[in-house]
XYZ file of C-alpha atoms in Angstrom:
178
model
C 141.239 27.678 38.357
C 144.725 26.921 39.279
C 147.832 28.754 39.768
C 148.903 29.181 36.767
C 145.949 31.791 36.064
C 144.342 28.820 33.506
C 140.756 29.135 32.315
C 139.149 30.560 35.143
C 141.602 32.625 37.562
C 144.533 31.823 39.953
C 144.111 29.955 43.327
C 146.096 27.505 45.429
C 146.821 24.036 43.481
C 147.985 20.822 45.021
C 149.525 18.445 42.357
C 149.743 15.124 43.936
C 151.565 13.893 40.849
C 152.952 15.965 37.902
C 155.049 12.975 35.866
C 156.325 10.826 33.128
C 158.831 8.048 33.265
C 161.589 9.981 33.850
C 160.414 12.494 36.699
C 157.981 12.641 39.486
C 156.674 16.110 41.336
C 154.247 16.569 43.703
C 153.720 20.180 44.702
C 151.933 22.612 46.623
C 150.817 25.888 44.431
C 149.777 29.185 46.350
C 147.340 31.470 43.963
C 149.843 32.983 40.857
C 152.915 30.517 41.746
C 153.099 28.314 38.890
C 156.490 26.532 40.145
C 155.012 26.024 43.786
C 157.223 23.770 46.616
C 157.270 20.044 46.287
C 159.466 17.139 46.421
C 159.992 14.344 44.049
C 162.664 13.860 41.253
C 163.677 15.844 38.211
C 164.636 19.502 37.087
C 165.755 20.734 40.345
C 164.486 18.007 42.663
C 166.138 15.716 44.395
C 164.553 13.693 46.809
C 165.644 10.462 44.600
C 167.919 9.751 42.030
C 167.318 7.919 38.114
C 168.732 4.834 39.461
C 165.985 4.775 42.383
C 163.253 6.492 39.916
C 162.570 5.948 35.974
C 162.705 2.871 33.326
C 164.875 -0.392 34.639
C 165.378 1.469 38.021
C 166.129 -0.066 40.887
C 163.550 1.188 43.433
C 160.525 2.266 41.002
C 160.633 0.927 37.448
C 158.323 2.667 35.504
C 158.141 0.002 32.712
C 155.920 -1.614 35.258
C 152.907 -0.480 37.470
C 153.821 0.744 41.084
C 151.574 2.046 44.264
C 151.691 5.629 44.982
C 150.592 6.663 49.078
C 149.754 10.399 49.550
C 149.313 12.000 52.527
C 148.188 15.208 54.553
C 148.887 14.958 57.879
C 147.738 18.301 60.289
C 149.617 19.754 62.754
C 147.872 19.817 66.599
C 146.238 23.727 65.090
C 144.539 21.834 62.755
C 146.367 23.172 59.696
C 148.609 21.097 57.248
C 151.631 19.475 58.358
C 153.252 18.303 55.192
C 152.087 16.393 52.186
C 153.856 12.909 52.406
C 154.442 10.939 49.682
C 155.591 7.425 48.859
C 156.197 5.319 45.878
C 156.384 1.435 46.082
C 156.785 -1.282 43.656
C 155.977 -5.024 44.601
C 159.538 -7.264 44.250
C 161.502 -4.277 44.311
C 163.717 -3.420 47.609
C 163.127 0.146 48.074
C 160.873 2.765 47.609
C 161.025 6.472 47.459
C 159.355 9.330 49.350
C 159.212 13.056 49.951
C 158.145 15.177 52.748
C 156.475 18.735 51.066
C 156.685 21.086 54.749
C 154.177 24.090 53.851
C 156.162 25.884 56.484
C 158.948 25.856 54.542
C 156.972 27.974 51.597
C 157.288 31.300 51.106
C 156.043 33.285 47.546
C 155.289 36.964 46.863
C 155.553 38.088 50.517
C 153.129 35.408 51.317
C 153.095 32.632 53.258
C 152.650 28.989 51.857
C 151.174 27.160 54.965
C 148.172 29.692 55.546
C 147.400 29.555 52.374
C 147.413 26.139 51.166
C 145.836 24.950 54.319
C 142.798 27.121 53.706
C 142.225 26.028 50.462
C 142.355 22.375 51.587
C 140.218 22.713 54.484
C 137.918 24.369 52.040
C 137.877 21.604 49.817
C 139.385 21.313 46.318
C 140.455 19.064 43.430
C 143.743 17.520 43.252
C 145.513 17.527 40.167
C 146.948 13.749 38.598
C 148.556 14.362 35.607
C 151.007 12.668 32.679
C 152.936 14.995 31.109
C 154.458 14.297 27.486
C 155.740 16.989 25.648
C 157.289 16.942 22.303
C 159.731 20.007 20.809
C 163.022 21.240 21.312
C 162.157 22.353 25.172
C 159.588 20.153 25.640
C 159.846 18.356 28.772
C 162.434 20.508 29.862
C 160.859 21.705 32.926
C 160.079 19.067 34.786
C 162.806 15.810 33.167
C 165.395 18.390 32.125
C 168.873 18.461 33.922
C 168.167 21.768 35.393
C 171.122 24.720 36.566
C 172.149 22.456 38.722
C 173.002 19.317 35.793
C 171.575 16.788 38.257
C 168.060 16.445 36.323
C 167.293 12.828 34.583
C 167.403 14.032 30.831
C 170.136 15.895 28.908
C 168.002 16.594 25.938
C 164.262 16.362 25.534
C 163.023 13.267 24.293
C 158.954 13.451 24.661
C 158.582 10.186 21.880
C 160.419 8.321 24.667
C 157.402 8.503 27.211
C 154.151 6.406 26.642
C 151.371 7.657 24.930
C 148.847 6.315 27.821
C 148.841 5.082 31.356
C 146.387 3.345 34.266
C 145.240 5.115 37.236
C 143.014 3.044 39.382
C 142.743 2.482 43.513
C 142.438 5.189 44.640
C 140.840 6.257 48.310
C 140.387 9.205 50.349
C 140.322 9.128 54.340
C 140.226 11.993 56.890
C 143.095 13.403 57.650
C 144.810 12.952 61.058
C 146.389 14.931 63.349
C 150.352 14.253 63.812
């Protein structure tokens, strides 16, 4: 399941990466909220900018491979503090991050941090994904410019993202207690 009511039913999601070249979410997802609260950059989020984030960019060229840190610290209840994430590139300057607060989530009446902290403590699959999507909308939701103009593409342009990327080093500790 996931919460966009796919295959099975709707629960709680955790995207650690939703992306292409051009944009980067990571997002918590209570059970029916398909647009969930995250950080990152692209249609409507700003925690970088394209010239930190994207192709020939100065922080995080995407041209090139780049290490990705994500993390769920708890709060001294136990419960989930924030999902942390960082981007780094070796030779570059900079890096980018984003600090997801579960406190800060509210959808249907209902309250993100509860939620999402259960389901984690209960154990569940992360979601990695690449997103290309050709058509006139296509990528729209997540590289478009968004109401507020400040997204990284003016038009949707799906045949300029790769066809195929590499995922590999990953690890898993316990989380800790901030």
């Amino acid at each position: 399941c996931d919460a966009s009511n796919v295959c099975s039913g709707s629960c709680a999601e955790v995207d650690l990466q939703e992306a292409n070249s051009r944009a980067w979410f990571s997002t918590l997802h209570m059970a029916g909220d398909s647009q969930g609260h995250g950080g990152g950059y692209g249609f409507m989020r700003h925690d970088w900018t394209s010239e930190q984030y994207g192709p020939g960019a100065r922080c995080i060229d995407t041209a090139h491979p780049f290490q990705v840190a994500i993390s769920f610290p708890l709060n001294a209840n136990g419960s989930l503090a924030a999902m942390q994430v960082r981007l780094s590139q070796p030779g570059k300057p900079c890096g980018v991050s984003a600090r997801v607060r579960p406190e800060q989530y509210l959808f249907g009446g209902r309250f993100g941090h509860a939620e999402v902290s259960k389901a984690l403590s209960e154990g569940m699959t992360p979601i990695i994904s690449y997103w290309k999507q050709p058509g006139p909308q296509g990528m729209g939701w997540m590289d478009g410019q968004g109401g507020d103009l400040q997204g990284p593409c003016k038009v949707s342009a799906a045949e300029q993202c790769t066809d195929a990327v590499q995922f590999s080093d990953f690890s898993i500790e316990d989380a800790a207690a901030v």
